[in-house]
Amino acid sequence: DEFLPVSALSWYNRTADPSAEVSDASSKQFDKRLRNRLIVQKYIPTLQWQGHKFDLRVYWLVASVSPLLVYYHDGIARVSLTSYNPTDFADERIKSHLTNVAQSLSGGNETDRLLNLATRSFDDLDLILRKFVASDTKRSSHFESHIKDDPLGYVRQRIKDALTFVVDAFRETALNPDGCPADNCYVFFGADFMLDENLNVWMTEVQYGPNLAVKAKAKEHVFKKLVPEMFAIVDEVREKQVKSAEVAAPLLPLASAKTWELFYC
């Protein structure tokens, strides 16, 4: 559970045989080039989507840095189009470990059908989680009743908990109002998460300025509400702050935050 210097690690070649060690010469060369520039994480065997690996892309909005207001929005599930084997790293199977939609559809095989198979809604995710919790009786006893009743709600809360740690980490630096070039600022972010079979969430990436291109139906459904509400929220914050300069008035709640949920203030 510790972060180790690169020199303390044994390097492995993720090929068809993931346990095969790289030669000492390759290890030393790799070590010399990238010393102190890597974070190494244990490979997480993930919960599967009908035999396929998947992850979650969610969205969060820093609607204001003064005061700090941060909102969460559901996103999409990104499903690999190749059946998943967590121990198979052969070149022809490597895409089974990738959930990035562009990577899944690379090679000229992008069609509307495949795009919609690789990009799924949180309603679909809710069904997958409910079936998983209900189908495995041995594992089901591990979950508390509130998790079994609403597994998606449980996962969503764990995601917001993780994002709270991110906001805490950057509150005094990137989200500090002293660094804002105007009276106030807002920022739109994405974040990616994986789930394991205990419904633990694992953050894999935070994205500044996530892709707004809409091709898949599930993403279009999300963005039809997400985007206009996001700008309405920012505009409402601005209008209330201008008015409060004249007459003191509370900033919260924001009437425009309908599908966005405040999780940090």
PDB file of C-alpha atoms in Angstrom:
ATOM      1  CA  ASP A   1       0.000   0.000   0.000  1.00  0.00           C
ATOM      2  CA  GLU A   2       3.016   2.290  -0.224  1.00  0.00           C
ATOM      3  CA  PHE A   3       4.323   4.364  -3.086  1.00  0.00           C
ATOM      4  CA  LEU A   4       7.742   2.934  -3.899  1.00  0.00           C
ATOM      5  CA  PRO A   5      10.548   4.545  -5.896  1.00  0.00           C
ATOM      6  CA  VAL A   6      10.862   3.142  -9.392  1.00  0.00           C
ATOM      7  CA  SER A   7      14.162   1.491  -8.514  1.00  0.00           C
ATOM      8  CA  ALA A   8      12.423  -0.652  -5.896  1.00  0.00           C
ATOM      9  CA  LEU A   9       9.988  -2.213  -8.335  1.00  0.00           C
ATOM     10  CA  SER A  10      10.252  -5.327 -10.467  1.00  0.00           C
ATOM     11  CA  TRP A  11       9.039  -4.530 -13.968  1.00  0.00           C
ATOM     12  CA  TYR A  12       6.814  -6.924 -15.833  1.00  0.00           C
ATOM     13  CA  ASN A  13       5.945  -7.238 -19.483  1.00  0.00           C
ATOM     14  CA  ARG A  14       2.173  -7.250 -20.003  1.00  0.00           C
ATOM     15  CA  THR A  15       2.105  -9.753 -22.857  1.00  0.00           C
ATOM     16  CA  ALA A  16       0.260 -13.025 -23.238  1.00  0.00           C
ATOM     17  CA  ASP A  17       2.176 -14.083 -20.155  1.00  0.00           C
ATOM     18  CA  PRO A  18       1.670 -11.199 -17.679  1.00  0.00           C
ATOM     19  CA  SER A  19       4.015 -12.833 -15.176  1.00  0.00           C
ATOM     20  CA  ALA A  20       7.020 -12.800 -17.507  1.00  0.00           C
ATOM     21  CA  GLU A  21       9.757 -10.542 -16.165  1.00  0.00           C
ATOM     22  CA  VAL A  22      11.494  -8.000 -18.356  1.00  0.00           C
ATOM     23  CA  SER A  23      15.230  -8.493 -18.613  1.00  0.00           C
ATOM     24  CA  ASP A  24      17.454  -6.757 -16.078  1.00  0.00           C
ATOM     25  CA  ALA A  25      18.897  -4.558 -18.840  1.00  0.00           C
ATOM     26  CA  SER A  26      15.434  -3.411 -19.956  1.00  0.00           C
ATOM     27  CA  SER A  27      14.406  -2.812 -16.360  1.00  0.00           C
ATOM     28  CA  LYS A  28      17.455  -0.672 -15.614  1.00  0.00           C
ATOM     29  CA  GLN A  29      17.002   1.350 -18.806  1.00  0.00           C
ATOM     30  CA  PHE A  30      13.330   1.899 -18.044  1.00  0.00           C
ATOM     31  CA  ASP A  31      14.215   2.832 -14.490  1.00  0.00           C
ATOM     32  CA  LYS A  32      16.819   5.371 -15.565  1.00  0.00           C
ATOM     33  CA  ARG A  33      14.494   7.187 -17.978  1.00  0.00           C
ATOM     34  CA  LEU A  34      11.423   7.377 -15.789  1.00  0.00           C
ATOM     35  CA  ARG A  35      12.732   7.402 -12.233  1.00  0.00           C
ATOM     36  CA  ASN A  36      10.416   9.397  -9.939  1.00  0.00           C
ATOM     37  CA  ARG A  37       7.970  10.061 -12.781  1.00  0.00           C
ATOM     38  CA  LEU A  38       5.623   7.108 -12.356  1.00  0.00           C
ATOM     39  CA  ILE A  39       2.797   6.048 -10.110  1.00  0.00           C
ATOM     40  CA  VAL A  40       2.255   2.308 -10.254  1.00  0.00           C
ATOM     41  CA  GLN A  41      -1.167   0.955  -9.363  1.00  0.00           C
ATOM     42  CA  LYS A  42      -2.324  -2.587  -8.842  1.00  0.00           C
ATOM     43  CA  TYR A  43      -4.369  -3.891 -11.767  1.00  0.00           C
ATOM     44  CA  ILE A  44      -8.025  -3.945 -10.694  1.00  0.00           C
ATOM     45  CA  PRO A  45     -10.186  -6.826 -11.966  1.00  0.00           C
ATOM     46  CA  THR A  46     -13.428  -4.988 -12.523  1.00  0.00           C
ATOM     47  CA  LEU A  47     -17.095  -5.747 -12.337  1.00  0.00           C
ATOM     48  CA  GLN A  48     -18.202  -6.847 -15.788  1.00  0.00           C
ATOM     49  CA  TRP A  49     -20.975  -5.650 -18.057  1.00  0.00           C
ATOM     50  CA  GLN A  50     -22.321  -8.926 -19.467  1.00  0.00           C
ATOM     51  CA  GLY A  51     -18.781 -10.238 -19.874  1.00  0.00           C
ATOM     52  CA  HIS A  52     -17.202  -6.934 -20.917  1.00  0.00           C
ATOM     53  CA  LYS A  53     -15.065  -4.462 -18.998  1.00  0.00           C
ATOM     54  CA  PHE A  54     -16.582  -1.027 -18.432  1.00  0.00           C
ATOM     55  CA  ASP A  55     -15.962   2.229 -16.627  1.00  0.00           C
ATOM     56  CA  LEU A  56     -17.988   5.307 -15.749  1.00  0.00           C
ATOM     57  CA  ARG A  57     -17.568   8.857 -17.005  1.00  0.00           C
ATOM     58  CA  VAL A  58     -19.246  11.384 -14.726  1.00  0.00           C
ATOM     59  CA  TYR A  59     -19.224  15.178 -14.795  1.00  0.00           C
ATOM     60  CA  TRP A  60     -18.691  17.806 -12.142  1.00  0.00           C
ATOM     61  CA  LEU A  61     -18.908  21.558 -12.200  1.00  0.00           C
ATOM     62  CA  VAL A  62     -17.124  24.121 -10.091  1.00  0.00           C
ATOM     63  CA  ALA A  63     -19.920  26.665 -10.387  1.00  0.00           C
ATOM     64  CA  SER A  64     -18.105  29.227  -8.255  1.00  0.00           C
ATOM     65  CA  VAL A  65     -14.749  29.572  -6.521  1.00  0.00           C
ATOM     66  CA  SER A  66     -15.898  32.422  -4.291  1.00  0.00           C
ATOM     67  CA  PRO A  67     -17.647  30.841  -2.486  1.00  0.00           C
ATOM     68  CA  LEU A  68     -16.629  27.362  -3.579  1.00  0.00           C
ATOM     69  CA  LEU A  69     -19.671  25.511  -4.988  1.00  0.00           C
ATOM     70  CA  VAL A  70     -19.225  22.145  -6.705  1.00  0.00           C
ATOM     71  CA  TYR A  71     -21.945  20.126  -8.437  1.00  0.00           C
ATOM     72  CA  TYR A  72     -22.158  16.516  -9.642  1.00  0.00           C
ATOM     73  CA  HIS A  73     -23.942  15.087 -12.690  1.00  0.00           C
ATOM     74  CA  ASP A  74     -24.451  11.489 -13.818  1.00  0.00           C
ATOM     75  CA  GLY A  75     -22.736  10.602 -17.044  1.00  0.00           C
ATOM     76  CA  ILE A  76     -22.340   7.458 -19.125  1.00  0.00           C
ATOM     77  CA  ALA A  77     -20.969   3.938 -18.880  1.00  0.00           C
ATOM     78  CA  ARG A  78     -18.258   3.126 -21.418  1.00  0.00           C
ATOM     79  CA  VAL A  79     -18.235  -0.563 -22.333  1.00  0.00           C
ATOM     80  CA  SER A  80     -15.443  -2.398 -24.133  1.00  0.00           C
ATOM     81  CA  LEU A  81     -16.634  -4.131 -27.292  1.00  0.00           C
ATOM     82  CA  THR A  82     -14.293  -7.087 -26.700  1.00  0.00           C
ATOM     83  CA  SER A  83     -15.100  -9.820 -24.174  1.00  0.00           C
ATOM     84  CA  TYR A  84     -13.026  -9.464 -21.017  1.00  0.00           C
ATOM     85  CA  ASN A  85     -10.363 -11.733 -19.577  1.00  0.00           C
ATOM     86  CA  PRO A  86      -8.427 -10.003 -16.765  1.00  0.00           C
ATOM     87  CA  THR A  87      -5.350 -12.223 -17.271  1.00  0.00           C
ATOM     88  CA  ASP A  88      -5.115 -12.112 -21.076  1.00  0.00           C
ATOM     89  CA  PHE A  89      -2.847  -9.336 -22.367  1.00  0.00           C
ATOM     90  CA  ALA A  90      -2.149 -10.756 -25.821  1.00  0.00           C
ATOM     91  CA  ASP A  91      -1.875  -8.050 -28.489  1.00  0.00           C
ATOM     92  CA  GLU A  92      -5.054  -9.128 -30.257  1.00  0.00           C
ATOM     93  CA  ARG A  93      -6.958  -9.037 -26.947  1.00  0.00           C
ATOM     94  CA  ILE A  94      -5.602  -5.796 -25.520  1.00  0.00           C
ATOM     95  CA  LYS A  95      -8.758  -3.859 -26.407  1.00  0.00           C
ATOM     96  CA  SER A  96     -10.705  -5.957 -23.917  1.00  0.00           C
ATOM     97  CA  HIS A  97      -8.899  -3.967 -21.196  1.00  0.00           C
ATOM     98  CA  LEU A  98      -9.696  -0.575 -22.755  1.00  0.00           C
ATOM     99  CA  THR A  99     -12.978   1.223 -22.180  1.00  0.00           C
ATOM    100  CA  ASN A 100     -12.149   4.424 -24.040  1.00  0.00           C
ATOM    101  CA  VAL A 101     -14.777   4.624 -26.770  1.00  0.00           C
ATOM    102  CA  ALA A 102     -12.365   6.008 -29.384  1.00  0.00           C
ATOM    103  CA  GLN A 103      -9.972   3.118 -28.721  1.00  0.00           C
ATOM    104  CA  SER A 104     -12.766   0.543 -28.858  1.00  0.00           C
ATOM    105  CA  LEU A 105     -13.925   1.870 -32.207  1.00  0.00           C
ATOM    106  CA  SER A 106     -10.488   2.427 -33.750  1.00  0.00           C
ATOM    107  CA  GLY A 107      -9.676   0.611 -36.960  1.00  0.00           C
ATOM    108  CA  GLY A 108     -12.532   1.983 -39.021  1.00  0.00           C
ATOM    109  CA  ASN A 109     -15.296  -0.035 -37.371  1.00  0.00           C
ATOM    110  CA  GLU A 110     -17.316   2.901 -36.023  1.00  0.00           C
ATOM    111  CA  THR A 111     -21.019   2.490 -36.675  1.00  0.00           C
ATOM    112  CA  ASP A 112     -24.043   3.874 -34.864  1.00  0.00           C
ATOM    113  CA  ARG A 113     -24.812   0.402 -33.542  1.00  0.00           C
ATOM    114  CA  LEU A 114     -21.326  -0.159 -32.107  1.00  0.00           C
ATOM    115  CA  LEU A 115     -21.148   3.377 -30.753  1.00  0.00           C
ATOM    116  CA  ASN A 116     -24.385   2.874 -28.845  1.00  0.00           C
ATOM    117  CA  LEU A 117     -23.199  -0.517 -27.549  1.00  0.00           C
ATOM    118  CA  ALA A 118     -20.004   1.102 -26.234  1.00  0.00           C
ATOM    119  CA  THR A 119     -21.807   4.090 -24.658  1.00  0.00           C
ATOM    120  CA  ARG A 120     -24.553   3.200 -22.210  1.00  0.00           C
ATOM    121  CA  SER A 121     -26.836   5.139 -19.915  1.00  0.00           C
ATOM    122  CA  PHE A 122     -26.964   5.165 -16.129  1.00  0.00           C
ATOM    123  CA  ASP A 123     -30.433   3.611 -16.429  1.00  0.00           C
ATOM    124  CA  ASP A 124     -28.735   0.642 -18.118  1.00  0.00           C
ATOM    125  CA  LEU A 125     -26.098   0.697 -15.386  1.00  0.00           C
ATOM    126  CA  ASP A 126     -28.801   0.564 -12.721  1.00  0.00           C
ATOM    127  CA  LEU A 127     -30.170  -2.642 -14.274  1.00  0.00           C
ATOM    128  CA  ILE A 128     -26.694  -4.199 -14.478  1.00  0.00           C
ATOM    129  CA  LEU A 129     -25.983  -3.415 -10.807  1.00  0.00           C
ATOM    130  CA  ARG A 130     -29.357  -4.680  -9.588  1.00  0.00           C
ATOM    131  CA  LYS A 131     -28.942  -7.953 -11.490  1.00  0.00           C
ATOM    132  CA  PHE A 132     -25.418  -8.363 -10.139  1.00  0.00           C
ATOM    133  CA  VAL A 133     -26.412  -7.780  -6.523  1.00  0.00           C
ATOM    134  CA  ALA A 134     -29.444 -10.065  -6.789  1.00  0.00           C
ATOM    135  CA  SER A 135     -27.871 -12.900  -8.788  1.00  0.00           C
ATOM    136  CA  ASP A 136     -24.862 -13.707  -6.613  1.00  0.00           C
ATOM    137  CA  THR A 137     -26.457 -14.988  -3.397  1.00  0.00           C
ATOM    138  CA  LYS A 138     -23.103 -15.616  -1.722  1.00  0.00           C
ATOM    139  CA  ARG A 139     -21.900 -12.101  -2.426  1.00  0.00           C
ATOM    140  CA  SER A 140     -25.333 -10.592  -1.842  1.00  0.00           C
ATOM    141  CA  SER A 141     -25.082 -11.379   1.872  1.00  0.00           C
ATOM    142  CA  HIS A 142     -21.994  -9.135   1.938  1.00  0.00           C
ATOM    143  CA  PHE A 143     -24.004  -6.083   0.902  1.00  0.00           C
ATOM    144  CA  GLU A 144     -26.052  -4.159   3.409  1.00  0.00           C
ATOM    145  CA  SER A 145     -29.759  -3.738   2.705  1.00  0.00           C
ATOM    146  CA  HIS A 146     -29.482  -0.128   1.541  1.00  0.00           C
ATOM    147  CA  ILE A 147     -26.921  -1.181  -1.074  1.00  0.00           C
ATOM    148  CA  LYS A 148     -29.122  -4.009  -2.345  1.00  0.00           C
ATOM    149  CA  ASP A 149     -32.124  -1.671  -2.474  1.00  0.00           C
ATOM    150  CA  ASP A 150     -30.288   1.003  -4.469  1.00  0.00           C
ATOM    151  CA  PRO A 151     -26.852  -0.125  -5.731  1.00  0.00           C
ATOM    152  CA  LEU A 152     -26.570   2.774  -8.177  1.00  0.00           C
ATOM    153  CA  GLY A 153     -27.308   5.265  -5.405  1.00  0.00           C
ATOM    154  CA  TYR A 154     -24.566   3.652  -3.332  1.00  0.00           C
ATOM    155  CA  VAL A 155     -22.058   3.845  -6.200  1.00  0.00           C
ATOM    156  CA  ARG A 156     -23.045   7.434  -6.935  1.00  0.00           C
ATOM    157  CA  GLN A 157     -22.400   8.441  -3.318  1.00  0.00           C
ATOM    158  CA  ARG A 158     -18.982   6.740  -3.329  1.00  0.00           C
ATOM    159  CA  ILE A 159     -18.117   8.685  -6.490  1.00  0.00           C
ATOM    160  CA  LYS A 160     -19.101  11.975  -4.863  1.00  0.00           C
ATOM    161  CA  ASP A 161     -17.041  11.035  -1.799  1.00  0.00           C
ATOM    162  CA  ALA A 162     -14.005  10.497  -4.038  1.00  0.00           C
ATOM    163  CA  LEU A 163     -14.564  13.800  -5.834  1.00  0.00           C
ATOM    164  CA  THR A 164     -14.766  15.516  -2.452  1.00  0.00           C
ATOM    165  CA  PHE A 165     -11.200  14.357  -1.770  1.00  0.00           C
ATOM    166  CA  VAL A 166     -10.147  15.826  -5.134  1.00  0.00           C
ATOM    167  CA  VAL A 167     -11.746  19.177  -4.335  1.00  0.00           C
ATOM    168  CA  ASP A 168     -10.133  19.198  -0.881  1.00  0.00           C
ATOM    169  CA  ALA A 169      -6.737  18.488  -2.446  1.00  0.00           C
ATOM    170  CA  PHE A 170      -6.958  21.435  -4.859  1.00  0.00           C
ATOM    171  CA  ARG A 171      -9.011  23.878  -2.809  1.00  0.00           C
ATOM    172  CA  GLU A 172      -6.015  25.996  -1.797  1.00  0.00           C
ATOM    173  CA  THR A 173      -4.296  25.883  -5.194  1.00  0.00           C
ATOM    174  CA  ALA A 174      -6.210  25.405  -8.451  1.00  0.00           C
ATOM    175  CA  LEU A 175      -9.563  26.326  -6.885  1.00  0.00           C
ATOM    176  CA  ASN A 176      -8.310  29.264  -4.886  1.00  0.00           C
ATOM    177  CA  PRO A 177     -10.243  32.476  -5.719  1.00  0.00           C
ATOM    178  CA  ASP A 178      -6.972  34.424  -5.563  1.00  0.00           C
ATOM    179  CA  GLY A 179      -6.011  32.755  -8.845  1.00  0.00           C
ATOM    180  CA  CYS A 180      -9.225  33.759 -10.589  1.00  0.00           C
ATOM    181  CA  PRO A 181      -8.696  36.574 -13.134  1.00  0.00           C
ATOM    182  CA  ALA A 182     -12.242  37.903 -12.604  1.00  0.00           C
ATOM    183  CA  ASP A 183     -14.617  38.395  -9.705  1.00  0.00           C
ATOM    184  CA  ASN A 184     -15.498  34.715  -9.937  1.00  0.00           C
ATOM    185  CA  CYS A 185     -14.728  31.672 -12.105  1.00  0.00           C
ATOM    186  CA  TYR A 186     -16.281  28.354 -13.079  1.00  0.00           C
ATOM    187  CA  VAL A 187     -14.771  25.127 -14.449  1.00  0.00           C
ATOM    188  CA  PHE A 188     -16.299  22.050 -16.084  1.00  0.00           C
ATOM    189  CA  PHE A 189     -14.645  18.688 -15.360  1.00  0.00           C
ATOM    190  CA  GLY A 190     -15.069  15.017 -16.120  1.00  0.00           C
ATOM    191  CA  ALA A 191     -13.933  12.062 -14.020  1.00  0.00           C
ATOM    192  CA  ASP A 192     -13.587   8.348 -14.761  1.00  0.00           C
ATOM    193  CA  PHE A 193     -14.222   5.496 -12.343  1.00  0.00           C
ATOM    194  CA  MET A 194     -14.116   1.709 -12.369  1.00  0.00           C
ATOM    195  CA  LEU A 195     -16.121  -0.619 -10.122  1.00  0.00           C
ATOM    196  CA  ASP A 196     -14.931  -3.868  -8.599  1.00  0.00           C
ATOM    197  CA  GLU A 197     -17.150  -6.764  -7.516  1.00  0.00           C
ATOM    198  CA  ASN A 198     -17.548  -5.283  -4.041  1.00  0.00           C
ATOM    199  CA  LEU A 199     -18.914  -2.094  -5.633  1.00  0.00           C
ATOM    200  CA  ASN A 200     -15.838  -0.159  -4.555  1.00  0.00           C
ATOM    201  CA  VAL A 201     -15.141   2.776  -6.864  1.00  0.00           C
ATOM    202  CA  TRP A 202     -11.657   3.349  -8.273  1.00  0.00           C
ATOM    203  CA  MET A 203     -10.860   6.738  -9.763  1.00  0.00           C
ATOM    204  CA  THR A 204      -8.723   6.438 -12.881  1.00  0.00           C
ATOM    205  CA  GLU A 205      -8.709   9.983 -14.233  1.00  0.00           C
ATOM    206  CA  VAL A 206      -9.954  13.521 -13.721  1.00  0.00           C
ATOM    207  CA  GLN A 207     -10.436  15.446 -16.949  1.00  0.00           C
ATOM    208  CA  TYR A 208     -10.239  19.181 -17.451  1.00  0.00           C
ATOM    209  CA  GLY A 209     -12.532  20.093 -20.350  1.00  0.00           C
ATOM    210  CA  PRO A 210     -14.011  16.662 -21.183  1.00  0.00           C
ATOM    211  CA  ASN A 211     -15.130  15.871 -24.727  1.00  0.00           C
ATOM    212  CA  LEU A 212     -18.477  17.500 -25.530  1.00  0.00           C
ATOM    213  CA  ALA A 213     -18.972  15.730 -28.874  1.00  0.00           C
ATOM    214  CA  VAL A 214     -22.306  13.911 -28.926  1.00  0.00           C
ATOM    215  CA  LYS A 215     -22.743  10.864 -31.156  1.00  0.00           C
ATOM    216  CA  ALA A 216     -24.163   8.119 -28.949  1.00  0.00           C
ATOM    217  CA  LYS A 217     -27.791   8.249 -27.821  1.00  0.00           C
ATOM    218  CA  ALA A 218     -26.935   7.788 -24.129  1.00  0.00           C
ATOM    219  CA  LYS A 219     -24.553  10.748 -24.161  1.00  0.00           C
ATOM    220  CA  GLU A 220     -27.008  12.882 -26.117  1.00  0.00           C
ATOM    221  CA  HIS A 221     -29.669  12.184 -23.500  1.00  0.00           C
ATOM    222  CA  VAL A 222     -27.320  13.319 -20.702  1.00  0.00           C
ATOM    223  CA  PHE A 223     -26.065  16.423 -22.469  1.00  0.00           C
ATOM    224  CA  LYS A 224     -29.512  17.706 -23.426  1.00  0.00           C
ATOM    225  CA  LYS A 225     -29.980  18.590 -19.756  1.00  0.00           C
ATOM    226  CA  LEU A 226     -26.404  18.845 -18.521  1.00  0.00           C
ATOM    227  CA  VAL A 227     -25.146  21.581 -20.851  1.00  0.00           C
ATOM    228  CA  PRO A 228     -28.010  24.125 -20.712  1.00  0.00           C
ATOM    229  CA  GLU A 229     -28.378  23.653 -16.954  1.00  0.00           C
ATOM    230  CA  MET A 230     -24.632  24.141 -16.472  1.00  0.00           C
ATOM    231  CA  PHE A 231     -24.724  27.578 -18.083  1.00  0.00           C
ATOM    232  CA  ALA A 232     -27.963  28.424 -16.276  1.00  0.00           C
ATOM    233  CA  ILE A 233     -26.275  27.597 -12.955  1.00  0.00           C
ATOM    234  CA  VAL A 234     -23.264  29.779 -13.730  1.00  0.00           C
ATOM    235  CA  ASP A 235     -25.521  32.616 -14.865  1.00  0.00           C
ATOM    236  CA  GLU A 236     -27.692  32.340 -11.738  1.00  0.00           C
ATOM    237  CA  VAL A 237     -24.606  32.500  -9.490  1.00  0.00           C
ATOM    238  CA  ARG A 238     -23.467  35.641 -11.303  1.00  0.00           C
ATOM    239  CA  GLU A 239     -26.881  37.325 -11.135  1.00  0.00           C
ATOM    240  CA  LYS A 240     -27.309  36.570  -7.429  1.00  0.00           C
ATOM    241  CA  GLN A 241     -23.829  37.833  -6.598  1.00  0.00           C
ATOM    242  CA  VAL A 242     -24.448  41.081  -8.496  1.00  0.00           C
ATOM    243  CA  LYS A 243     -27.731  41.581  -6.641  1.00  0.00           C
ATOM    244  CA  SER A 244     -26.249  40.688  -3.269  1.00  0.00           C
ATOM    245  CA  ALA A 245     -23.722  43.493  -3.728  1.00  0.00           C
ATOM    246  CA  GLU A 246     -26.689  45.815  -3.390  1.00  0.00           C
ATOM    247  CA  VAL A 247     -29.015  43.846  -1.110  1.00  0.00           C
ATOM    248  CA  ALA A 248     -27.753  40.911   0.950  1.00  0.00           C
ATOM    249  CA  ALA A 249     -29.384  37.684  -0.264  1.00  0.00           C
ATOM    250  CA  PRO A 250     -28.522  33.972   0.050  1.00  0.00           C
ATOM    251  CA  LEU A 251     -26.774  32.361  -2.891  1.00  0.00           C
ATOM    252  CA  LEU A 252     -28.220  28.917  -2.294  1.00  0.00           C
ATOM    253  CA  PRO A 253     -30.285  27.101  -3.310  1.00  0.00           C
ATOM    254  CA  LEU A 254     -29.901  27.522  -7.067  1.00  0.00           C
ATOM    255  CA  ALA A 255     -33.211  27.062  -8.882  1.00  0.00           C
ATOM    256  CA  SER A 256     -31.420  26.181 -12.126  1.00  0.00           C
ATOM    257  CA  ALA A 257     -29.681  23.143 -10.591  1.00  0.00           C
ATOM    258  CA  LYS A 258     -32.274  20.509 -11.506  1.00  0.00           C
ATOM    259  CA  THR A 259     -30.267  17.473 -12.631  1.00  0.00           C
ATOM    260  CA  TRP A 260     -27.001  18.774 -11.139  1.00  0.00           C
ATOM    261  CA  GLU A 261     -26.482  17.936  -7.460  1.00  0.00           C
ATOM    262  CA  LEU A 262     -24.540  20.132  -5.045  1.00  0.00           C
ATOM    263  CA  PHE A 263     -21.992  17.983  -3.190  1.00  0.00           C
ATOM    264  CA  TYR A 264     -19.428  20.511  -1.975  1.00  0.00           C
ATOM    265  CA  CYS A 265     -19.853  23.987  -0.564  1.00  0.00           C
TER     266      CYS A 265
END
